[in-house]
Short mmCIF file of C-alpha atoms in Angstrom, two decimals:
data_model
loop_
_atom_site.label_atom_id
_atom_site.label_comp_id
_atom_site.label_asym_id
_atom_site.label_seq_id
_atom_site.Cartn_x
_atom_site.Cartn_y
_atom_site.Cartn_z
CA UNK E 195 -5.76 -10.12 -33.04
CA UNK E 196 -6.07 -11.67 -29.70
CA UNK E 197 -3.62 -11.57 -27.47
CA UNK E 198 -1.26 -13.19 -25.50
CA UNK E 199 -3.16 -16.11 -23.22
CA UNK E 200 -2.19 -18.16 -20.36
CA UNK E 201 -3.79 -21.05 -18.19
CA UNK E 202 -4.80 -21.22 -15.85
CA UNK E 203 -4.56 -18.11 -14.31
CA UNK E 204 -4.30 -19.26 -10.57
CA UNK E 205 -2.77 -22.60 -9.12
CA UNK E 206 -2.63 -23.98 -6.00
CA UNK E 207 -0.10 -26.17 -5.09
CA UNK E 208 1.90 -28.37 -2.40
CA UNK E 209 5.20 -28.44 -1.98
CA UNK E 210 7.17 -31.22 -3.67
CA UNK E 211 4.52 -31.23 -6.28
CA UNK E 212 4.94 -30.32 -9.95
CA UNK E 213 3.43 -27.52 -12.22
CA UNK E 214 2.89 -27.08 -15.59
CA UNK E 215 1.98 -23.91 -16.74
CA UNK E 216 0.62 -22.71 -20.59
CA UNK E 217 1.27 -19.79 -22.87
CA UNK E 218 -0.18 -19.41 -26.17
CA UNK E 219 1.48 -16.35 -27.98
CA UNK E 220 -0.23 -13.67 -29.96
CA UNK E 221 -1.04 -14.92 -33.65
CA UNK E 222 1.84 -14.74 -36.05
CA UNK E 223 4.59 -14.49 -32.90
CA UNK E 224 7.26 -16.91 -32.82
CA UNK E 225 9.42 -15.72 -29.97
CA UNK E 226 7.69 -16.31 -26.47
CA UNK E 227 9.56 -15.23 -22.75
CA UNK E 228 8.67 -16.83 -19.53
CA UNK E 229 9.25 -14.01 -16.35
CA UNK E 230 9.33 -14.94 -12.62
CA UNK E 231 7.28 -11.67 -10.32
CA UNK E 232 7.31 -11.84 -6.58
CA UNK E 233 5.51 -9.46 -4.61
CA UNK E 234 7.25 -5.69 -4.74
CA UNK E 235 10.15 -7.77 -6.94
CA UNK E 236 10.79 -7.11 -10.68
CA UNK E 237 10.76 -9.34 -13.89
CA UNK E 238 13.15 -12.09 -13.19
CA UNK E 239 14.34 -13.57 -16.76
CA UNK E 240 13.33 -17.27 -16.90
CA UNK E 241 14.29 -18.15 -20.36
CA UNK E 242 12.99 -17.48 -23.94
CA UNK E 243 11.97 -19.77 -26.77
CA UNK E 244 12.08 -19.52 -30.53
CA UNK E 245 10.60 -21.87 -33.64
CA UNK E 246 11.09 -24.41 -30.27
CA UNK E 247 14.55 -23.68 -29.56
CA UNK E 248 15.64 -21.91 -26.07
CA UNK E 249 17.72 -19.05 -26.95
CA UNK E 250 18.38 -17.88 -23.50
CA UNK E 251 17.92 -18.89 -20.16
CA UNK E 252 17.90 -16.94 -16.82
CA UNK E 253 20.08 -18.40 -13.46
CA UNK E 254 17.63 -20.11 -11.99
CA UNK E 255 17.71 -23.94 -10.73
CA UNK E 256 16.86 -26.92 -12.97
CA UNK E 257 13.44 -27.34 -11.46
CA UNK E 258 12.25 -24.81 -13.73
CA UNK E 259 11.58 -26.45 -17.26
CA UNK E 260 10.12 -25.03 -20.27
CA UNK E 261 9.79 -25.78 -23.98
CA UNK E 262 7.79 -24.60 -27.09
CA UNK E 263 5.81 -26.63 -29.93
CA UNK E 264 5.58 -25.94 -33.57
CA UNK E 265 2.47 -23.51 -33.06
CA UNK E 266 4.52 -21.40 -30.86
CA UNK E 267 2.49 -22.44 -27.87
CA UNK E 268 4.90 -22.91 -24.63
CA UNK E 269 4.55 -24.43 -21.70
CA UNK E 270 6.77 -23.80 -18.75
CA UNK E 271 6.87 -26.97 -15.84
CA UNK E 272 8.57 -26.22 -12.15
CA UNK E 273 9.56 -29.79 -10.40
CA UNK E 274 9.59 -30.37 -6.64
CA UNK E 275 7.64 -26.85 -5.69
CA UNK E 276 9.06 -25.02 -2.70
CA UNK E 277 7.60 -22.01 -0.97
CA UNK E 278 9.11 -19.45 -2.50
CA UNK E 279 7.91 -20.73 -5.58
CA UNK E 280 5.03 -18.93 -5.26
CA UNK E 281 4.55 -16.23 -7.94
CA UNK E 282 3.30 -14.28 -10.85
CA UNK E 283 4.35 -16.31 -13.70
CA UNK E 284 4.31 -13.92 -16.34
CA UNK E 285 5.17 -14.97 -20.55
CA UNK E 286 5.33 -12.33 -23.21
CA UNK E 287 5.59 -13.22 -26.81
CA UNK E 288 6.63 -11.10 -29.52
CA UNK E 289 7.22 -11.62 -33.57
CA UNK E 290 10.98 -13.16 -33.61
CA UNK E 291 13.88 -10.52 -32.77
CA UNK E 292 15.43 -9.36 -30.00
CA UNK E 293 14.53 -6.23 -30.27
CA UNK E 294 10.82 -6.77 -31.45
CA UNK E 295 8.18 -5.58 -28.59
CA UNK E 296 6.88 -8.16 -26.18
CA UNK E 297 3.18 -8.57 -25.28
CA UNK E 298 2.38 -9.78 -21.85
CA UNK E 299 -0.36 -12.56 -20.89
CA UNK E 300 -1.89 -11.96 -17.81
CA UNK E 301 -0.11 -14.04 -15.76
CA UNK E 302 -0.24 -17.18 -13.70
CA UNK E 303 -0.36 -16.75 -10.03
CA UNK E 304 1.08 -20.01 -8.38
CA UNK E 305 0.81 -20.40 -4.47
CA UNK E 306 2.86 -22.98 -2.63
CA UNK E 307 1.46 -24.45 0.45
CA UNK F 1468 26.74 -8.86 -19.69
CA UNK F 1469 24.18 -5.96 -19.79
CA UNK F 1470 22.58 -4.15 -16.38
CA UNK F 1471 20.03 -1.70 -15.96
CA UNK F 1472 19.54 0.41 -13.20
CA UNK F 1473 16.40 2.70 -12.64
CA UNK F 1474 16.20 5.14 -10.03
CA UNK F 1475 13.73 5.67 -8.22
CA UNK F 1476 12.66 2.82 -6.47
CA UNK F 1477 9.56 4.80 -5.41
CA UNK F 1478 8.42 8.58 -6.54
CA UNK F 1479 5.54 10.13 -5.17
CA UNK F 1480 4.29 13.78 -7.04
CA UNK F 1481 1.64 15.96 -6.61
CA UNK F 1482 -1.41 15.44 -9.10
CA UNK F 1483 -0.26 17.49 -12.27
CA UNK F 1484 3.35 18.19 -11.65
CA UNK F 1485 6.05 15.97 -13.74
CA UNK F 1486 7.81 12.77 -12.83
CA UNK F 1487 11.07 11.86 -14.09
CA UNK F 1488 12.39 7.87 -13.93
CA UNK F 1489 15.67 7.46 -14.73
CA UNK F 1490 17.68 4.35 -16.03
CA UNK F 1491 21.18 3.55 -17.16
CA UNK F 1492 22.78 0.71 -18.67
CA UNK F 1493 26.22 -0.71 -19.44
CA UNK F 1494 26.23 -2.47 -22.74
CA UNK F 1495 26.94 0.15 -25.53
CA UNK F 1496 25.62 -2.59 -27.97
CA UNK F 1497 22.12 -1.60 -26.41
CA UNK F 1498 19.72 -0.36 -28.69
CA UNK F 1499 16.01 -0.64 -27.91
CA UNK F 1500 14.98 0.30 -24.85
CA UNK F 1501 11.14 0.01 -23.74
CA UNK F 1502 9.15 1.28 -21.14
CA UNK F 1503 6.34 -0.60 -19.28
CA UNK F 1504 3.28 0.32 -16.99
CA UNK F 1505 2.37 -1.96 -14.29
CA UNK F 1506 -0.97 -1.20 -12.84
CA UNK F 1507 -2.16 -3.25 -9.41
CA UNK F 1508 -2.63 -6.77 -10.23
CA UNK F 1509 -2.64 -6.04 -13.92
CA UNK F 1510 0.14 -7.11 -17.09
CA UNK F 1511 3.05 -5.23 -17.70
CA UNK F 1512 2.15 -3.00 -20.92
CA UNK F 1513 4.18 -1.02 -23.45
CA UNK F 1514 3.46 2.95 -22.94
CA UNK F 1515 6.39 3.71 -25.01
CA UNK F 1516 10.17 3.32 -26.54
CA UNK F 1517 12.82 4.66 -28.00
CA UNK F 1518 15.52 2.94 -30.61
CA UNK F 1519 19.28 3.59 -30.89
CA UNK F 1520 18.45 6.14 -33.82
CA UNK F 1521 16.75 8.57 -31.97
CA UNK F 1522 16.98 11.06 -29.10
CA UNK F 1523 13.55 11.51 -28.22
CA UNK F 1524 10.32 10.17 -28.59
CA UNK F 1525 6.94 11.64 -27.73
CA UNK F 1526 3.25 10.57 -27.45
CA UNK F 1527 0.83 12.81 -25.40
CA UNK F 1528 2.26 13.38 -21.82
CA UNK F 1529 4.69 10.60 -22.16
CA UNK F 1530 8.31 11.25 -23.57
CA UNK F 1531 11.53 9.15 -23.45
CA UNK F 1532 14.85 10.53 -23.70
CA UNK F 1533 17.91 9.05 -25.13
CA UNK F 1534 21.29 9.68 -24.65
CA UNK F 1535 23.70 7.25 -25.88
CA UNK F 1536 27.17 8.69 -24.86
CA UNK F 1537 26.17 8.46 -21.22
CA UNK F 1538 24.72 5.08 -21.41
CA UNK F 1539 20.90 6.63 -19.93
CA UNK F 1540 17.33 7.23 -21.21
CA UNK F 1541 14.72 8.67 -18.84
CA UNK F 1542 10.75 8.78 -19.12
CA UNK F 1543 9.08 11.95 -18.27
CA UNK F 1544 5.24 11.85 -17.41
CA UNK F 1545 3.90 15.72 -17.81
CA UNK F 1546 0.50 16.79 -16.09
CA UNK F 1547 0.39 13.65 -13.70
CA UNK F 1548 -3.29 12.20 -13.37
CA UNK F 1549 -4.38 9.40 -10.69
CA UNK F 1550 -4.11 6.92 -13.29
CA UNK F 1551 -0.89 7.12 -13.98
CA UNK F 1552 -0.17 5.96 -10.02
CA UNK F 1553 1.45 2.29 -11.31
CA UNK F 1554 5.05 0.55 -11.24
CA UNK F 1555 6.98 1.50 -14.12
CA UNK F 1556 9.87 -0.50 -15.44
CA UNK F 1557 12.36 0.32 -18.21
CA UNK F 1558 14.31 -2.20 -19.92
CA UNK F 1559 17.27 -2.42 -22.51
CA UNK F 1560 18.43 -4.87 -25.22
CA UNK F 1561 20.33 -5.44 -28.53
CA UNK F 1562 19.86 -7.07 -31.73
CA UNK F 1563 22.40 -10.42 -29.99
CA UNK F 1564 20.89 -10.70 -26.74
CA UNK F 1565 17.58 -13.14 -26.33
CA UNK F 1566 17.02 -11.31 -23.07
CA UNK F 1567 15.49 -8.11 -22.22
CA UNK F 1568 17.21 -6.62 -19.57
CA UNK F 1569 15.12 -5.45 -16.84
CA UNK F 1570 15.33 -2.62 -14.34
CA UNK F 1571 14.17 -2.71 -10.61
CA UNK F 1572 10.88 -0.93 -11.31
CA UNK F 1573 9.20 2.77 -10.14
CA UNK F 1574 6.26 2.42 -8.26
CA UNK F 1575 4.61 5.56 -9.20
CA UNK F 1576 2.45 7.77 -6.77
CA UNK F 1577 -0.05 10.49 -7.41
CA UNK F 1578 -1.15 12.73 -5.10
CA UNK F 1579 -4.26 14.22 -4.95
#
């Protein structure tokens, strides 16, 4: 199976502009999980999407955007980009519980000028 | 809700001696808790985990331990090699929580 892809894999960006970033989950995986990394930082929960419902959703501000389509494919958009935007945008999918493992992509890096 | 804290932040051991990373959580409900291997600019990957049902789990030089009472499971690394030098985090969750539930991370070093 392949696994977990995401474009593009770097992105440079402005601030004030927008970003839309893509995920496309591991064949047969329903449940995908969008993670915020900063340099020396850990996984910072962003939110989590299933059969294109968000399940959960992590405290940050409502700049940060996602959604999923009927192919499990997600995309995950960040309005009016500010410095410390800049990250490793990380999703993971997995099949559909809780508890199932997640698979990482390899990550979007996003850099805010 | 659930926390996870992971201790420590940094742990530095002479090439094949033992590391032990340590991580407790608060939510009783918990049970599945994974472990992940950052190398340098790479994806977080599953090295191993451990479910609610069982105390220990082995595979090669990696072993997680489980102990439910005191709310903390540990990952022991036995004969250390170079490329196990990574950041290592655990994480915790339950069968009602769309969330994993991260700890800080380990950044792992090996000595030579």
């Amino acid at each position: 199976k392949a696994g977990v892809t995401q474009t593009p894999r770097y992105l440079i960006k402005t601030r004030g502009q927008q970003v839309t970033l893509s995920c496309s989950p591991i064949s047969g995986h329903r449940s995908v999980s969008w993670y915020q990394q900063t340099p020396g930082q850990g996984l910072q929960f962003l939110f989590e999407y299933f059969s294109e419902t968000q399940r959960n959703k992590g405290n940050f501000p409502g700049r940060f955007s996602g959604r999923q389509f009927s192919n499990s494919r997600s995309e995950m958009n960040v309005s009016t980009l500010e410095l410390g935007d800049s990250a490793l945008y990380l999703c993971a999918s997995s099949p559909k519980n809780p508890t199932d493992t997640q698979y990482f992509g390899p990550g979007t890096r996003l850099t805010v000028l | 809700g659930e926390n996870v804290e992971q201790h420590p932040s940094t742990l530095s051991v002479q090439e094949g001696d033992s590391a032990v990373i340590k991580c407790t959580y608060s939510d009783s409900a918990s049970n599945y808790f994974p472990w992940y291997k950052q190398e340098l600019g790479k994806r977080p990957q599953l090295i191993i985990d451990i479910r609610s049902n069982v105390g220990e789990k082995k595979d090669q030089r990696i072993a997680v331990t489980l102990n439910k009472t005191a709310k903390h499971f540990s990952l022991h690394i036995t004969e250390t090699q170079p490329e196990d030098s990574a950041v290592y985090f655990c994480a915790a969750n339950s069968d009602s929580n769309y969330q994993l539930i991260w700890g800080a991370g380990t950044k792992l070093i090996i000595k030579p």
